[in-house]
């Protein structure tokens, strides 16, 4: 079945780095753009980044621009999020999400996200 | 940046009652609006895309309406499993996306 599985979360000190992975299965990964979305404890959802289906374009929320890098390896059906210069306010559950195919945009998918991973927790603390 | 404001923050209702949730955009987002349901400890689930279209497998008691700046998610008759937090989302500010702050539907 269609599935996304995140990994790589953990506890990290402020200023350090962490790389998250999202393994995709059950669909043609290389055809879809992909997103990262995060949720701080007890808070709402925050969109983090998007990458085009072929990796040609990447966009970020202002809160992570210059610190986080989204990437993908279509040969491995895997999405990544490299997080540098981590801060306490980056503490959150990080979800990878696949856009639906209801309407196809240039980046590889719709505006809504129909497949989500289970999330991986990142805690930034000294 | 387009801001989505959801109201009310909390909705206290009983099973069988009708729930009406609002999402207002700070500027027009056309029909580029989606609704999600999230239960505690779970990932969000897509309910509605393009303002009024139910996602695959979503029960007919869920409906979405609106365009421009004002949108509504209606649950016609609440089932016990519908008590959760609901988020609206837009992507009109291409190519970035934003979510509303959420509405919690709780049992009265």
PDB file of C-alpha atoms in Angstrom:
ATOM      1  CA  UNK A   1       0.000   0.000   0.000  1.00  0.00           C
ATOM      2  CA  UNK A   2       0.940   3.642  -0.319  1.00  0.00           C
ATOM      3  CA  UNK A   3       3.165   4.523   2.609  1.00  0.00           C
ATOM      4  CA  UNK A   4       5.581   7.115   3.940  1.00  0.00           C
ATOM      5  CA  UNK A   5       7.890   6.293   6.836  1.00  0.00           C
ATOM      6  CA  UNK A   6       9.977   8.990   8.493  1.00  0.00           C
ATOM      7  CA  UNK A   7      13.129   8.384  10.508  1.00  0.00           C
ATOM      8  CA  UNK A   8      16.081  10.264  11.932  1.00  0.00           C
ATOM      9  CA  UNK A   9      14.463  12.233  14.718  1.00  0.00           C
ATOM     10  CA  UNK A  10      15.930  12.551  18.176  1.00  0.00           C
ATOM     11  CA  UNK A  11      17.313  14.906  20.777  1.00  0.00           C
ATOM     12  CA  UNK A  12      19.913  17.406  19.567  1.00  0.00           C
ATOM     13  CA  UNK A  13      21.622  20.406  21.130  1.00  0.00           C
ATOM     14  CA  UNK A  14      20.954  23.927  19.873  1.00  0.00           C
ATOM     15  CA  UNK A  15      23.193  24.856  16.975  1.00  0.00           C
ATOM     16  CA  UNK A  16      23.724  21.241  15.898  1.00  0.00           C
ATOM     17  CA  UNK A  17      22.451  19.432  12.806  1.00  0.00           C
ATOM     18  CA  UNK A  18      20.138  16.540  12.068  1.00  0.00           C
ATOM     19  CA  UNK A  19      18.987  14.802   8.889  1.00  0.00           C
ATOM     20  CA  UNK A  20      15.526  13.335   8.542  1.00  0.00           C
ATOM     21  CA  UNK A  21      14.564  10.695   5.989  1.00  0.00           C
ATOM     22  CA  UNK A  22      11.227   9.697   4.539  1.00  0.00           C
ATOM     23  CA  UNK A  23      11.005   6.341   2.766  1.00  0.00           C
ATOM     24  CA  UNK A  24       8.213   6.102   0.210  1.00  0.00           C
ATOM     25  CA  UNK A  25       6.554   2.963  -1.114  1.00  0.00           C
ATOM     26  CA  UNK A  26       3.485   1.892  -3.049  1.00  0.00           C
ATOM     27  CA  UNK A  27       3.501   4.708  -5.599  1.00  0.00           C
ATOM     28  CA  UNK A  28       5.735   6.206  -8.275  1.00  0.00           C
ATOM     29  CA  UNK A  29       7.807   8.448  -6.023  1.00  0.00           C
ATOM     30  CA  UNK A  30       9.629  10.145  -8.896  1.00  0.00           C
ATOM     31  CA  UNK A  31       6.342  11.518 -10.270  1.00  0.00           C
ATOM     32  CA  UNK A  32       5.353  13.455  -7.150  1.00  0.00           C
ATOM     33  CA  UNK A  33       6.530  16.612  -5.502  1.00  0.00           C
ATOM     34  CA  UNK A  34       6.998  16.125  -1.769  1.00  0.00           C
ATOM     35  CA  UNK A  35       6.596  18.240   1.361  1.00  0.00           C
ATOM     36  CA  UNK A  36       7.776  18.457   4.934  1.00  0.00           C
ATOM     37  CA  UNK A  37       5.283  19.724   7.540  1.00  0.00           C
ATOM     38  CA  UNK A  38       5.968  20.108  11.255  1.00  0.00           C
ATOM     39  CA  UNK A  39       3.941  20.414  14.439  1.00  0.00           C
ATOM     40  CA  UNK A  40       5.348  21.784  17.667  1.00  0.00           C
ATOM     41  CA  UNK A  41       4.039  20.145  20.849  1.00  0.00           C
ATOM     42  CA  UNK A  42       0.450  21.196  21.447  1.00  0.00           C
ATOM     43  CA  UNK A  43       0.490  23.525  18.449  1.00  0.00           C
ATOM     44  CA  UNK A  44      -0.861  23.583  14.906  1.00  0.00           C
ATOM     45  CA  UNK A  45       0.580  22.458  11.608  1.00  0.00           C
ATOM     46  CA  UNK A  46       3.350  24.440   9.900  1.00  0.00           C
ATOM     47  CA  UNK A  47       4.404  23.846   6.312  1.00  0.00           C
ATOM     48  CA  UNK A  48       8.203  23.646   6.088  1.00  0.00           C
ATOM     49  CA  UNK A  49       9.379  22.903   2.551  1.00  0.00           C
ATOM     50  CA  UNK A  50       8.518  21.502  -0.883  1.00  0.00           C
ATOM     51  CA  UNK A  51      10.627  19.858  -3.562  1.00  0.00           C
ATOM     52  CA  UNK A  52       9.674  19.331  -7.162  1.00  0.00           C
ATOM     53  CA  UNK A  53       9.205  15.769  -8.454  1.00  0.00           C
ATOM     54  CA  UNK A  54      12.597  15.885 -10.162  1.00  0.00           C
ATOM     55  CA  UNK A  55      14.377  17.889  -7.481  1.00  0.00           C
ATOM     56  CA  UNK A  56      14.710  20.906  -9.777  1.00  0.00           C
ATOM     57  CA  UNK A  57      13.025  23.399  -7.448  1.00  0.00           C
ATOM     58  CA  UNK A  58      12.839  23.769  -3.687  1.00  0.00           C
ATOM     59  CA  UNK A  59      10.982  26.273  -1.547  1.00  0.00           C
ATOM     60  CA  UNK A  60      10.939  26.923   2.180  1.00  0.00           C
ATOM     61  CA  UNK A  61       8.992  28.610   4.915  1.00  0.00           C
ATOM     62  CA  UNK A  62      10.651  31.810   6.094  1.00  0.00           C
ATOM     63  CA  UNK A  63      11.197  30.257   9.529  1.00  0.00           C
ATOM     64  CA  UNK A  64      13.644  27.670   8.140  1.00  0.00           C
ATOM     65  CA  UNK A  65      15.063  29.368   5.051  1.00  0.00           C
ATOM     66  CA  UNK A  66      18.855  29.280   5.001  1.00  0.00           C
ATOM     67  CA  UNK A  67      19.014  26.607   7.710  1.00  0.00           C
ATOM     68  CA  UNK A  68      17.076  23.644   6.292  1.00  0.00           C
ATOM     69  CA  UNK A  69      17.590  21.871   2.963  1.00  0.00           C
ATOM     70  CA  UNK A  70      15.089  19.545   1.341  1.00  0.00           C
ATOM     71  CA  UNK A  71      16.379  16.942  -1.112  1.00  0.00           C
ATOM     72  CA  UNK A  72      15.423  13.616  -2.636  1.00  0.00           C
ATOM     73  CA  UNK A  73      16.915  10.491  -4.152  1.00  0.00           C
ATOM     74  CA  UNK A  74      14.448   9.103  -6.647  1.00  0.00           C
ATOM     75  CA  UNK A  75      16.550   5.976  -7.138  1.00  0.00           C
ATOM     76  CA  UNK A  76      16.027   5.188  -3.459  1.00  0.00           C
ATOM     77  CA  UNK A  77      12.445   6.489  -3.182  1.00  0.00           C
ATOM     78  CA  UNK A  78      13.575   8.656  -0.298  1.00  0.00           C
ATOM     79  CA  UNK A  79      13.010  12.257   0.753  1.00  0.00           C
ATOM     80  CA  UNK A  80      15.360  14.105   3.096  1.00  0.00           C
ATOM     81  CA  UNK A  81      15.416  17.159   5.307  1.00  0.00           C
ATOM     82  CA  UNK A  82      18.831  18.427   6.387  1.00  0.00           C
ATOM     83  CA  UNK A  83      18.399  20.669   9.404  1.00  0.00           C
ATOM     84  CA  UNK A  84      21.302  22.893  10.439  1.00  0.00           C
ATOM     85  CA  UNK A  85      21.704  25.523  13.150  1.00  0.00           C
ATOM     86  CA  UNK A  86      18.828  24.001  15.067  1.00  0.00           C
ATOM     87  CA  UNK A  87      16.974  26.133  17.607  1.00  0.00           C
ATOM     88  CA  UNK A  88      14.638  25.327  20.463  1.00  0.00           C
ATOM     89  CA  UNK A  89      11.665  26.488  18.396  1.00  0.00           C
ATOM     90  CA  UNK A  90      12.432  23.803  15.801  1.00  0.00           C
ATOM     91  CA  UNK A  91      11.244  21.235  18.342  1.00  0.00           C
ATOM     92  CA  UNK A  92       8.360  19.444  16.667  1.00  0.00           C
ATOM     93  CA  UNK A  93       7.024  16.311  15.065  1.00  0.00           C
ATOM     94  CA  UNK A  94       8.147  16.364  11.447  1.00  0.00           C
ATOM     95  CA  UNK A  95       5.886  14.802   8.830  1.00  0.00           C
ATOM     96  CA  UNK A  96       6.604  14.107   5.197  1.00  0.00           C
ATOM     97  CA  UNK A  97       3.548  14.421   2.978  1.00  0.00           C
ATOM     98  CA  UNK A  98       2.644  13.563  -0.585  1.00  0.00           C
ATOM     99  CA  UNK A  99       0.323  15.793  -2.593  1.00  0.00           C
ATOM    100  CA  UNK A 100      -2.789  14.270  -4.035  1.00  0.00           C
ATOM    101  CA  UNK A 101      -3.233  13.758  -7.759  1.00  0.00           C
ATOM    102  CA  UNK A 102      -6.670  15.329  -8.050  1.00  0.00           C
ATOM    103  CA  UNK A 103      -5.288  18.288  -9.981  1.00  0.00           C
ATOM    104  CA  UNK A 104      -1.765  18.167 -11.311  1.00  0.00           C
ATOM    105  CA  UNK A 105       0.483  21.201 -10.885  1.00  0.00           C
ATOM    106  CA  UNK A 106       3.951  21.744 -12.346  1.00  0.00           C
ATOM    107  CA  UNK A 107       5.689  20.528  -9.218  1.00  0.00           C
ATOM    108  CA  UNK A 108       4.107  17.091  -9.329  1.00  0.00           C
ATOM    109  CA  UNK A 109       0.792  16.996  -7.514  1.00  0.00           C
ATOM    110  CA  UNK A 110      -2.174  18.865  -6.201  1.00  0.00           C
ATOM    111  CA  UNK A 111      -2.425  21.594  -3.588  1.00  0.00           C
ATOM    112  CA  UNK A 112      -3.719  19.217  -0.933  1.00  0.00           C
ATOM    113  CA  UNK A 113      -1.754  16.456   0.778  1.00  0.00           C
ATOM    114  CA  UNK A 114      -3.401  13.049   0.851  1.00  0.00           C
ATOM    115  CA  UNK A 115      -0.624  10.784   2.159  1.00  0.00           C
ATOM    116  CA  UNK A 116       1.238  11.506   5.385  1.00  0.00           C
ATOM    117  CA  UNK A 117       3.887   9.648   7.305  1.00  0.00           C
ATOM    118  CA  UNK A 118       3.538   8.866  10.993  1.00  0.00           C
ATOM    119  CA  UNK A 119       5.969  11.627  11.912  1.00  0.00           C
ATOM    120  CA  UNK A 120       9.342  11.727  13.647  1.00  0.00           C
ATOM    121  CA  UNK A 121      10.004  13.787  16.765  1.00  0.00           C
ATOM    122  CA  UNK A 122      12.841  16.294  16.862  1.00  0.00           C
ATOM    123  CA  UNK A 123      13.729  17.831  20.226  1.00  0.00           C
ATOM    124  CA  UNK A 124      16.244  20.659  20.358  1.00  0.00           C
ATOM    125  CA  UNK A 125      17.497  21.044  23.896  1.00  0.00           C
ATOM    126  CA  UNK A 126      20.715  21.483  25.804  1.00  0.00           C
TER     127      UNK A 126
ATOM    128  CA  UNK B   1       1.739  36.355   3.167  1.00  0.00           C
ATOM    129  CA  UNK B   2      -1.800  35.013   3.256  1.00  0.00           C
ATOM    130  CA  UNK B   3      -3.049  34.305   6.749  1.00  0.00           C
ATOM    131  CA  UNK B   4      -5.819  31.796   7.448  1.00  0.00           C
ATOM    132  CA  UNK B   5      -7.961  32.445  10.516  1.00  0.00           C
ATOM    133  CA  UNK B   6     -10.164  29.641  11.802  1.00  0.00           C
ATOM    134  CA  UNK B   7     -13.136  30.078  14.086  1.00  0.00           C
ATOM    135  CA  UNK B   8     -14.184  29.179  16.614  1.00  0.00           C
ATOM    136  CA  UNK B   9     -11.079  27.900  18.371  1.00  0.00           C
ATOM    137  CA  UNK B  10     -13.181  25.284  20.140  1.00  0.00           C
ATOM    138  CA  UNK B  11     -16.619  23.933  19.294  1.00  0.00           C
ATOM    139  CA  UNK B  12     -18.476  21.993  21.992  1.00  0.00           C
ATOM    140  CA  UNK B  13     -21.198  19.801  20.543  1.00  0.00           C
ATOM    141  CA  UNK B  14     -22.989  16.521  21.147  1.00  0.00           C
ATOM    142  CA  UNK B  15     -23.029  13.501  18.851  1.00  0.00           C
ATOM    143  CA  UNK B  16     -25.705  13.908  16.212  1.00  0.00           C
ATOM    144  CA  UNK B  17     -25.424  17.684  16.137  1.00  0.00           C
ATOM    145  CA  UNK B  18     -24.305  19.730  13.146  1.00  0.00           C
ATOM    146  CA  UNK B  19     -20.830  21.289  13.202  1.00  0.00           C
ATOM    147  CA  UNK B  20     -19.976  24.408  11.231  1.00  0.00           C
ATOM    148  CA  UNK B  21     -16.316  25.433  11.086  1.00  0.00           C
ATOM    149  CA  UNK B  22     -15.061  28.632   9.480  1.00  0.00           C
ATOM    150  CA  UNK B  23     -11.809  29.511   7.736  1.00  0.00           C
ATOM    151  CA  UNK B  24     -11.164  33.051   6.566  1.00  0.00           C
ATOM    152  CA  UNK B  25      -8.245  34.097   4.350  1.00  0.00           C
ATOM    153  CA  UNK B  26      -6.612  37.520   4.573  1.00  0.00           C
ATOM    154  CA  UNK B  27      -6.869  37.769   0.795  1.00  0.00           C
ATOM    155  CA  UNK B  28      -8.476  35.710  -1.908  1.00  0.00           C
ATOM    156  CA  UNK B  29      -7.230  32.156  -2.318  1.00  0.00           C
ATOM    157  CA  UNK B  30      -9.729  31.358  -5.069  1.00  0.00           C
ATOM    158  CA  UNK B  31     -10.711  27.722  -4.414  1.00  0.00           C
ATOM    159  CA  UNK B  32      -7.240  26.543  -3.384  1.00  0.00           C
ATOM    160  CA  UNK B  33      -8.347  25.431   0.053  1.00  0.00           C
ATOM    161  CA  UNK B  34      -8.203  22.064   1.788  1.00  0.00           C
ATOM    162  CA  UNK B  35      -9.490  20.739   5.117  1.00  0.00           C
ATOM    163  CA  UNK B  36      -7.813  18.152   7.340  1.00  0.00           C
ATOM    164  CA  UNK B  37      -8.822  16.219  10.422  1.00  0.00           C
ATOM    165  CA  UNK B  38      -6.255  15.332  13.059  1.00  0.00           C
ATOM    166  CA  UNK B  39      -6.761  13.100  16.062  1.00  0.00           C
ATOM    167  CA  UNK B  40      -4.405  12.997  19.027  1.00  0.00           C
ATOM    168  CA  UNK B  41      -1.203  11.163  18.209  1.00  0.00           C
ATOM    169  CA  UNK B  42      -2.079  10.759  14.541  1.00  0.00           C
ATOM    170  CA  UNK B  43      -1.064  12.380  11.298  1.00  0.00           C
ATOM    171  CA  UNK B  44      -3.563  14.698   9.606  1.00  0.00           C
ATOM    172  CA  UNK B  45      -6.100  13.191   7.206  1.00  0.00           C
ATOM    173  CA  UNK B  46      -7.265  14.980   4.085  1.00  0.00           C
ATOM    174  CA  UNK B  47     -11.028  15.562   4.101  1.00  0.00           C
ATOM    175  CA  UNK B  48     -11.728  18.207   1.453  1.00  0.00           C
ATOM    176  CA  UNK B  49      -9.669  19.539  -1.470  1.00  0.00           C
ATOM    177  CA  UNK B  50     -10.347  22.460  -3.798  1.00  0.00           C
ATOM    178  CA  UNK B  51     -12.759  23.927  -1.229  1.00  0.00           C
ATOM    179  CA  UNK B  52     -15.672  21.566  -1.820  1.00  0.00           C
ATOM    180  CA  UNK B  53     -14.478  18.187  -3.066  1.00  0.00           C
ATOM    181  CA  UNK B  54     -14.421  15.256  -0.680  1.00  0.00           C
ATOM    182  CA  UNK B  55     -11.250  13.188  -0.715  1.00  0.00           C
ATOM    183  CA  UNK B  56     -11.410   9.490  -1.433  1.00  0.00           C
ATOM    184  CA  UNK B  57     -13.161   7.522   1.280  1.00  0.00           C
ATOM    185  CA  UNK B  58     -14.444  10.533   3.211  1.00  0.00           C
ATOM    186  CA  UNK B  59     -18.056  10.108   4.421  1.00  0.00           C
ATOM    187  CA  UNK B  60     -20.774  12.247   2.886  1.00  0.00           C
ATOM    188  CA  UNK B  61     -21.515  13.937   6.228  1.00  0.00           C
ATOM    189  CA  UNK B  62     -18.420  16.059   5.583  1.00  0.00           C
ATOM    190  CA  UNK B  63     -18.884  18.927   3.149  1.00  0.00           C
ATOM    191  CA  UNK B  64     -16.938  22.035   2.219  1.00  0.00           C
ATOM    192  CA  UNK B  65     -18.053  25.287   0.686  1.00  0.00           C
ATOM    193  CA  UNK B  66     -16.831  28.774  -0.120  1.00  0.00           C
ATOM    194  CA  UNK B  67     -14.441  30.595  -2.389  1.00  0.00           C
ATOM    195  CA  UNK B  68     -12.324  33.715  -2.279  1.00  0.00           C
ATOM    196  CA  UNK B  69     -11.800  34.512   1.391  1.00  0.00           C
ATOM    197  CA  UNK B  70     -14.570  32.695   3.290  1.00  0.00           C
ATOM    198  CA  UNK B  71     -14.805  28.935   3.610  1.00  0.00           C
ATOM    199  CA  UNK B  72     -16.847  26.520   5.685  1.00  0.00           C
ATOM    200  CA  UNK B  73     -16.468  22.885   6.688  1.00  0.00           C
ATOM    201  CA  UNK B  74     -19.744  21.311   7.738  1.00  0.00           C
ATOM    202  CA  UNK B  75     -20.225  17.997   9.488  1.00  0.00           C
ATOM    203  CA  UNK B  76     -23.924  17.298   9.113  1.00  0.00           C
ATOM    204  CA  UNK B  77     -24.320  14.929  12.066  1.00  0.00           C
ATOM    205  CA  UNK B  78     -21.401  14.338  14.372  1.00  0.00           C
ATOM    206  CA  UNK B  79     -20.278  10.767  14.917  1.00  0.00           C
ATOM    207  CA  UNK B  80     -18.158   9.856  17.974  1.00  0.00           C
ATOM    208  CA  UNK B  81     -15.085   9.494  15.764  1.00  0.00           C
ATOM    209  CA  UNK B  82     -15.440  13.048  14.435  1.00  0.00           C
ATOM    210  CA  UNK B  83     -14.274  14.715  17.637  1.00  0.00           C
ATOM    211  CA  UNK B  84     -10.853  15.967  16.658  1.00  0.00           C
ATOM    212  CA  UNK B  85      -8.962  19.059  15.519  1.00  0.00           C
ATOM    213  CA  UNK B  86      -9.634  20.439  12.043  1.00  0.00           C
ATOM    214  CA  UNK B  87      -7.252  22.543   9.962  1.00  0.00           C
ATOM    215  CA  UNK B  88      -7.716  24.498   6.780  1.00  0.00           C
ATOM    216  CA  UNK B  89      -4.816  24.943   4.359  1.00  0.00           C
ATOM    217  CA  UNK B  90      -4.130  27.071   1.290  1.00  0.00           C
ATOM    218  CA  UNK B  91      -1.480  27.276  -1.376  1.00  0.00           C
ATOM    219  CA  UNK B  92      -2.525  30.394  -3.210  1.00  0.00           C
ATOM    220  CA  UNK B  93       0.760  32.066  -2.337  1.00  0.00           C
ATOM    221  CA  UNK B  94       2.511  29.792  -4.860  1.00  0.00           C
ATOM    222  CA  UNK B  95       4.731  27.924  -4.212  1.00  0.00           C
ATOM    223  CA  UNK B  96       4.286  28.054  -0.450  1.00  0.00           C
ATOM    224  CA  UNK B  97       1.519  26.683   1.703  1.00  0.00           C
ATOM    225  CA  UNK B  98      -0.007  27.752   5.008  1.00  0.00           C
ATOM    226  CA  UNK B  99      -2.361  26.239   7.571  1.00  0.00           C
ATOM    227  CA  UNK B 100      -4.936  27.799   9.816  1.00  0.00           C
ATOM    228  CA  UNK B 101      -4.458  27.514  13.565  1.00  0.00           C
ATOM    229  CA  UNK B 102      -7.108  24.809  13.923  1.00  0.00           C
ATOM    230  CA  UNK B 103     -10.561  24.296  15.422  1.00  0.00           C
ATOM    231  CA  UNK B 104     -11.053  21.685  18.108  1.00  0.00           C
ATOM    232  CA  UNK B 105     -14.401  19.903  18.028  1.00  0.00           C
ATOM    233  CA  UNK B 106     -15.000  18.499  21.493  1.00  0.00           C
ATOM    234  CA  UNK B 107     -17.775  16.517  23.106  1.00  0.00           C
ATOM    235  CA  UNK B 108     -20.196  18.662  25.068  1.00  0.00           C
TER     236      UNK B 108
END
